[in-house]
XYZ file of C-alpha atoms in Angstrom:
453
model
C -6.036 -15.172 28.722
C -5.696 -14.498 25.009
C -6.841 -17.307 22.713
C -3.702 -19.115 21.467
C -4.885 -18.891 17.858
C -4.445 -15.123 18.020
C -0.769 -15.490 18.963
C 2.064 -16.244 16.559
C 5.656 -16.525 17.741
C 7.791 -14.764 15.134
C 11.057 -15.068 17.075
C 11.170 -17.741 19.755
C 13.170 -17.896 22.943
C 12.980 -17.004 26.633
C 12.389 -13.416 27.681
C 15.591 -11.418 28.231
C 16.454 -9.373 31.276
C 15.247 -6.034 29.990
C 13.637 -2.922 31.434
C 10.157 -3.463 30.021
C 7.945 -5.427 27.667
C 7.609 -3.480 24.428
C 4.218 -3.352 22.751
C 4.925 -2.245 19.195
C 1.585 -0.692 18.279
C 1.123 -0.175 14.565
C -2.191 -1.562 13.270
C -4.272 -1.731 16.467
C -4.058 1.938 17.450
C -6.179 1.775 20.605
C -5.974 1.152 24.339
C -9.284 -0.737 24.622
C -10.298 -4.030 23.064
C -6.714 -4.694 21.986
C -5.611 -8.312 22.356
C -1.982 -7.441 21.605
C -1.882 -4.865 24.390
C -3.588 -7.162 26.899
C -1.156 -9.946 26.022
C 1.768 -7.563 26.537
C 0.398 -6.553 29.953
C -0.086 -10.195 30.941
C 3.498 -11.042 30.017
C 4.868 -7.907 31.674
C 3.030 -8.755 34.897
C 4.602 -12.221 34.851
C 8.027 -10.568 34.559
C 7.196 -7.839 37.102
C 7.947 -5.216 34.450
C 6.032 -2.319 32.890
C 4.738 -2.162 29.327
C 6.133 0.501 27.018
C 4.160 1.143 23.819
C 6.003 2.272 20.709
C 4.739 3.556 17.360
C 6.833 4.111 14.244
C 5.633 7.132 12.267
C 6.797 6.734 8.687
C 5.983 9.414 6.147
C 6.180 7.112 3.128
C 3.334 4.673 3.731
C 2.112 3.772 0.215
C -0.544 6.212 -1.077
C -1.060 7.931 2.292
C -1.359 11.725 2.414
C -2.245 14.603 4.734
C -5.881 13.502 5.018
C -4.898 10.071 6.314
C -2.104 11.244 8.603
C -4.239 13.961 10.216
C -6.971 11.441 11.017
C -4.473 8.904 12.336
C -2.533 11.322 14.532
C -5.717 12.714 16.075
C -6.573 9.159 17.037
C -3.085 8.461 18.347
C -3.244 11.527 20.586
C -6.391 10.143 22.174
C -4.836 6.678 22.455
C -1.794 8.152 24.196
C -4.087 9.579 26.880
C -6.003 6.313 27.229
C -2.776 4.324 27.552
C -1.444 6.751 30.119
C -4.501 6.135 32.289
C -3.531 2.458 32.198
C 0.051 3.166 33.223
C 1.469 2.618 29.733
C 3.666 5.245 28.112
C 3.325 5.678 24.345
C 6.454 6.663 22.430
C 5.972 7.905 18.864
C 9.122 8.229 16.788
C 9.706 9.270 13.205
C 11.122 6.531 11.028
C 10.446 3.152 9.499
C 8.229 1.280 11.953
C 10.461 -1.789 12.044
C 13.534 0.360 12.749
C 11.706 2.250 15.500
C 10.549 -1.021 17.043
C 14.041 -2.520 16.933
C 15.525 0.570 18.546
C 13.007 0.484 21.386
C 13.420 -3.281 21.690
C 17.068 -2.809 22.630
C 15.999 -2.541 26.290
C 13.024 -4.897 26.053
C 12.588 -8.341 27.559
C 9.959 -9.207 24.960
C 8.546 -7.505 21.877
C 4.806 -7.893 21.286
C 3.383 -6.608 18.004
C -0.054 -6.460 16.448
C -0.904 -7.926 13.045
C -1.138 -6.348 9.590
C -2.203 -7.940 6.318
C -0.673 -5.722 3.645
C 2.764 -6.444 2.173
C 4.518 -3.514 3.786
C 3.020 -4.291 7.192
C 4.128 -7.906 7.018
C 7.600 -6.917 5.814
C 8.056 -4.630 8.827
C 7.181 -7.412 11.243
C 9.291 -9.993 9.445
C 12.318 -7.677 9.502
C 11.870 -6.929 13.194
C 11.485 -10.617 14.003
C 14.700 -11.551 12.202
C 16.794 -8.747 13.685
C 15.449 -8.486 17.229
C 17.601 -9.721 20.110
C 14.530 -10.606 22.162
C 11.538 -12.845 21.469
C 8.862 -11.409 19.165
C 5.211 -12.425 19.545
C 2.503 -11.233 17.149
C -1.100 -10.987 18.385
C -4.015 -10.645 15.957
C -6.688 -8.245 17.205
C -8.276 -6.494 14.215
C -10.494 -9.408 13.198
C -13.054 -11.465 15.074
C -11.735 -14.822 13.839
C -7.966 -14.994 13.206
C -7.347 -15.270 9.472
C -5.521 -18.602 9.522
C -8.003 -20.078 11.997
C -10.823 -19.317 9.588
C -9.087 -20.697 6.500
C -5.763 -21.970 5.182
C -6.151 -20.569 1.666
C -7.553 -17.704 -0.389
C -11.320 -18.088 -0.400
C -13.388 -17.968 -3.578
C -16.251 -15.933 -2.144
C -18.071 -14.814 0.978
C -20.162 -17.982 0.792
C -17.122 -20.238 1.102
C -15.684 -18.237 4.013
C -18.985 -17.732 5.838
C -19.390 -21.331 6.978
C -15.827 -21.452 8.269
C -16.116 -18.190 10.189
C -19.500 -18.970 11.709
C -18.333 -22.160 13.373
C -15.771 -20.126 15.367
C -17.951 -17.169 16.374
C -18.958 -18.397 19.816
C -15.305 -18.993 20.617
C -14.036 -15.570 19.530
C -16.986 -13.278 20.245
C -15.964 -13.004 23.870
C -15.486 -9.788 25.876
C -11.900 -8.677 26.439
C -11.567 -7.108 29.893
C -8.510 -4.907 30.475
C -5.667 -6.452 32.459
C -4.405 -4.070 35.185
C -0.694 -3.350 34.841
C 1.226 -4.099 38.044
C 3.928 -1.595 37.148
C 3.628 1.550 35.066
C 6.068 2.874 32.493
C 5.197 6.554 32.811
C 8.445 7.265 34.643
C 10.671 5.738 31.955
C 12.983 8.211 30.249
C 12.451 7.300 26.624
C 12.193 10.112 24.099
C 9.651 10.546 21.326
C 7.537 13.031 19.402
C 5.019 15.354 21.043
C 1.454 14.287 20.240
C -0.055 17.283 22.018
C 0.437 19.402 18.871
C -0.699 17.287 15.936
C -0.378 20.142 13.435
C 3.267 20.689 14.360
C 3.964 16.985 13.996
C 2.244 16.904 10.606
C 4.553 19.705 9.436
C 7.554 17.494 10.168
C 6.337 14.829 7.763
C 7.216 14.797 4.070
C 3.740 13.861 2.893
C 1.445 14.897 0.054
C -0.399 17.988 1.374
C -2.816 18.256 -1.562
C -5.556 16.049 -0.067
C -6.876 18.039 2.849
C -8.182 16.671 6.158
C -11.951 16.348 6.470
C -14.224 17.737 9.176
C -16.903 15.072 8.878
C -14.770 12.279 10.332
C -12.480 13.388 13.178
C -10.080 10.713 14.363
C -10.167 8.973 17.731
C -11.980 6.218 19.588
C -14.258 8.792 21.227
C -15.606 9.777 17.819
C -15.827 6.126 16.755
C -17.955 5.385 19.793
C -20.177 8.368 19.033
C -20.746 6.883 15.573
C -21.471 3.481 17.099
C -23.976 4.898 19.587
C -25.720 6.834 16.820
C -25.875 3.732 14.642
C -27.388 1.617 17.403
C -29.939 4.280 18.325
C -31.062 5.488 14.895
C -29.945 3.199 12.100
C -29.609 -0.452 13.045
C -33.352 -1.199 12.952
C -33.521 -0.352 9.227
C -30.101 -1.687 8.291
C -31.165 -5.013 6.786
C -33.702 -3.583 4.350
C -32.548 -0.056 3.565
C -28.785 0.241 4.063
C -28.065 0.213 0.321
C -30.107 3.356 -0.329
C -27.563 6.171 -0.789
C -30.239 8.811 -0.198
C -30.564 7.565 3.389
C -27.860 7.791 6.030
C -28.017 4.248 7.387
C -24.323 3.383 7.205
C -22.399 2.946 10.451
C -19.492 5.121 9.184
C -17.113 3.022 11.285
C -14.807 1.854 8.492
C -12.272 4.729 8.843
C -11.922 3.952 12.542
C -11.624 0.227 11.891
C -9.008 0.846 9.216
C -6.730 2.687 11.633
C -7.467 0.285 14.476
C -9.008 3.082 16.541
C -11.913 0.855 17.589
C -12.070 -2.903 17.958
C -14.353 -4.926 15.673
C -15.034 -7.036 18.754
C -16.397 -4.028 20.653
C -18.664 -3.196 17.718
C -19.876 -6.769 17.246
C -20.690 -7.246 20.918
C -22.539 -3.922 21.058
C -24.647 -4.801 18.015
C -25.380 -8.282 19.358
C -26.557 -6.706 22.608
C -29.011 -4.344 20.895
C -32.118 -5.811 22.505
C -34.768 -4.034 20.464
C -33.128 -4.425 17.051
C -34.715 -6.884 14.602
C -32.667 -10.104 14.409
C -32.325 -9.730 10.638
C -30.759 -6.283 11.129
C -28.203 -7.639 13.589
C -27.443 -10.539 11.263
C -27.053 -8.254 8.245
C -24.648 -5.936 10.030
C -22.528 -8.761 11.459
C -22.341 -10.271 7.980
C -20.699 -7.054 6.772
C -18.526 -6.491 9.833
C -17.257 -10.044 10.144
C -17.691 -12.159 7.007
C -17.316 -9.509 4.311
C -14.656 -7.508 6.111
C -12.606 -10.562 7.014
C -12.906 -11.844 3.446
C -10.757 -8.821 2.555
C -8.170 -9.850 5.137
C -8.202 -13.392 3.766
C -7.660 -12.018 0.249
C -4.637 -9.888 1.135
C -3.129 -12.437 3.515
C -3.127 -15.291 1.017
C -2.628 -13.250 -2.171
C 0.431 -10.996 -1.748
C -0.196 -9.426 -5.185
C -3.622 -8.156 -4.168
C -2.975 -4.800 -5.861
C -2.085 -6.219 -9.303
C -4.770 -6.757 -11.917
C -3.220 -10.019 -13.106
C -3.416 -11.679 -9.702
C -6.243 -9.836 -7.927
C -8.838 -10.454 -10.645
C -9.812 -14.125 -11.145
C -8.890 -15.942 -14.357
C -12.472 -16.276 -15.623
C -13.030 -12.539 -15.244
C -9.780 -11.539 -16.947
C -10.488 -13.875 -19.864
C -13.982 -12.475 -20.251
C -12.802 -8.875 -20.111
C -9.998 -9.623 -22.574
C -12.555 -10.890 -25.094
C -14.350 -7.538 -24.782
C -11.223 -5.404 -24.995
C -12.140 -4.004 -28.423
C -15.774 -3.308 -27.579
C -16.859 0.278 -28.088
C -17.154 2.142 -24.774
C -20.088 4.552 -24.297
C -17.510 7.142 -23.196
C -13.813 7.319 -22.409
C -12.583 9.521 -19.569
C -9.039 10.196 -18.473
C -7.969 9.554 -14.918
C -7.846 13.316 -14.369
C -11.418 13.790 -15.607
C -12.622 11.043 -13.314
C -10.731 12.515 -10.387
C -12.395 15.894 -10.954
C -15.861 14.266 -11.287
C -16.188 15.478 -14.883
C -18.396 12.817 -16.459
C -21.861 12.928 -18.013
C -23.252 10.802 -15.158
C -24.529 13.021 -12.331
C -24.844 10.093 -9.926
C -21.262 8.989 -10.472
C -20.079 12.581 -10.161
C -21.941 12.936 -6.860
C -20.308 9.787 -5.508
C -16.872 11.012 -6.546
C -17.519 14.405 -4.944
C -18.695 12.669 -1.775
C -15.336 10.921 -1.585
C -13.367 14.071 -2.384
C -15.217 16.134 0.213
C -15.906 13.781 3.110
C -13.282 11.055 2.737
C -15.930 8.343 2.566
C -18.265 7.264 -0.230
C -21.543 5.445 0.402
C -20.881 1.702 0.212
C -23.447 0.954 -2.492
C -22.196 3.820 -4.627
C -18.662 2.442 -4.345
C -19.796 -0.566 -6.342
C -21.434 1.585 -9.012
C -18.420 3.917 -9.015
C -15.997 1.069 -9.711
C -18.183 -0.518 -12.378
C -18.405 2.747 -14.283
C -14.641 3.249 -14.199
C -14.371 -0.166 -15.850
C -16.925 0.911 -18.481
C -15.336 4.310 -19.185
C -11.656 3.364 -19.378
C -9.786 2.103 -22.430
C -8.752 -1.197 -20.831
C -9.651 -3.163 -17.701
C -6.025 -3.024 -16.583
C -6.055 0.775 -16.697
C -9.469 0.877 -15.024
C -8.171 -1.247 -12.155
C -5.189 1.057 -11.691
C -7.318 4.225 -11.740
C -9.912 2.836 -9.333
C -7.269 1.769 -6.821
C -5.435 5.068 -7.110
C -8.512 7.212 -6.501
C -9.834 4.994 -3.738
C -6.520 4.918 -1.894
C -5.895 8.628 -2.353
C -9.197 10.004 -1.083
C -10.951 7.407 1.078
C -10.077 7.501 4.776
C -10.469 3.723 4.756
C -8.417 3.347 1.578
C -5.199 1.292 1.496
C -7.075 -1.347 3.496
C -7.620 -5.048 2.746
C -11.290 -4.220 2.209
C -10.391 -1.496 -0.269
C -8.291 -3.849 -2.340
C -10.984 -6.535 -2.177
C -13.718 -4.006 -2.962
C -11.997 -2.676 -6.071
C -11.211 -6.211 -7.235
C -14.887 -7.133 -6.692
C -15.876 -4.574 -9.328
C -13.820 -6.659 -11.765
C -15.228 -10.057 -10.712
C -13.341 -10.990 -7.536
C -15.449 -12.875 -4.973
C -18.288 -12.943 -7.527
C -19.573 -15.254 -10.273
C -20.117 -14.910 -14.031
C -23.297 -13.123 -15.124
C -25.058 -12.661 -18.468
C -22.611 -11.601 -21.175
C -22.775 -8.014 -22.433
C -20.606 -5.496 -24.240
C -17.491 -4.171 -22.449
C -18.246 -6.120 -19.247
C -18.319 -9.619 -20.684
C -19.657 -11.804 -17.884
C -18.722 -9.346 -15.110
C -21.671 -8.122 -13.033
C -23.144 -4.969 -14.582
C -24.616 -1.893 -12.888
C -26.225 1.141 -14.501
C -27.881 4.440 -13.649
C -31.344 3.126 -14.492
C -30.975 0.554 -11.728
C -30.103 3.277 -9.240
C -33.135 5.360 -10.215
C -35.439 2.347 -10.062
C -34.359 1.459 -6.516
C -33.504 4.766 -4.847
C -34.260 8.479 -4.684
C -31.128 9.500 -6.529
C -32.112 13.162 -6.789
C -32.134 13.286 -2.994
C -28.674 11.686 -2.928
C -27.238 14.207 -5.383
C -28.827 17.098 -3.506
C -27.493 15.772 -0.207
C -23.941 15.638 -1.524
C -24.285 19.236 -2.663
C -25.128 20.371 0.856
C -22.005 18.661 2.259
C -19.545 20.326 -0.111
């Protein structure tokens, strides 16, 4: 049984007499650890019907490009195979996801969808719910604690959300065994795109081809699990004390897979909790990032629909402070194009930017420094916010994610507190190159980025 707090009825009513239960898969792009899929199978079994999975492949998702689509489609090809082994046929069609879902729902008894937190994702589901002729149930599976169970408003900081999340952890950190489907949908004659040739499918899409796919992070749950196994075996023990050091490779590198729903956060959390030899503080530190910090981003986007606008994403105190510093002399001013090409006088910032350009993922600690320097080197905080979001969303595999929007906003004071006043930054938290050198072997970081290019 799926916890009722994960389920939201978007369009009520009894199930129709259809051919199947439709699972509209959009955010949770996986066959394992997927509450929406398991709910669809449960309901289909009650109706003695198969589950058909549908995916709407739009080529105009905001800020997405070839890099993102190549990663996603590689993962979808693997998910198709995993679903097939469970007796569930996956149909991928070109078009707006809500239109694809509505078309497939024409023969459905019930439409089950997963949950998204960005505006466009919520608009798709709202449109489908209004126009569907069958009931529509949404099931939240990409967080540990459902967003509205954790809180009923936009939280001020991780500290205010942490207490609320922690009291629900025992309830929601429960294994999710797969429900066997009584009937399979593999025989259904429903047409879609061919996922066996991802390159051919990519050529059909009208997407920006300038940002190339990356080799370092291939898409698919199999690769996500390889990353997880490596993290548990080699990195978790040192995570609490040394994860922020960019010269060390102690990150889990799971955020691209989490962003596309290719692996469940529940699977990751349970695996980390079960690491018997790991120091308790390491487990606690990782779960803080995976659950509290990550789900703070979901809370932010869910309760603040203008999460990508400076005026609403950045808190009032921070905007007032930055406005008072608007005329302060900057140590340097760089154009967006110079920043994009990593053409600054700061070799550490340039290395971080090149890491993102080359691999599709920047070290988490360097992301904070990266964003702070864009604020320092841009003519206005409003322009800095726009540039940081643009570059992050364009090049990061985990860009265009609630955590990306929250992370960029954090560089401008979101989910933080006022600090000592200084030029340009006002009371926004400050970071500088001297701090990096004092804490870390930055020469090793720069050299390491050079070997990956």
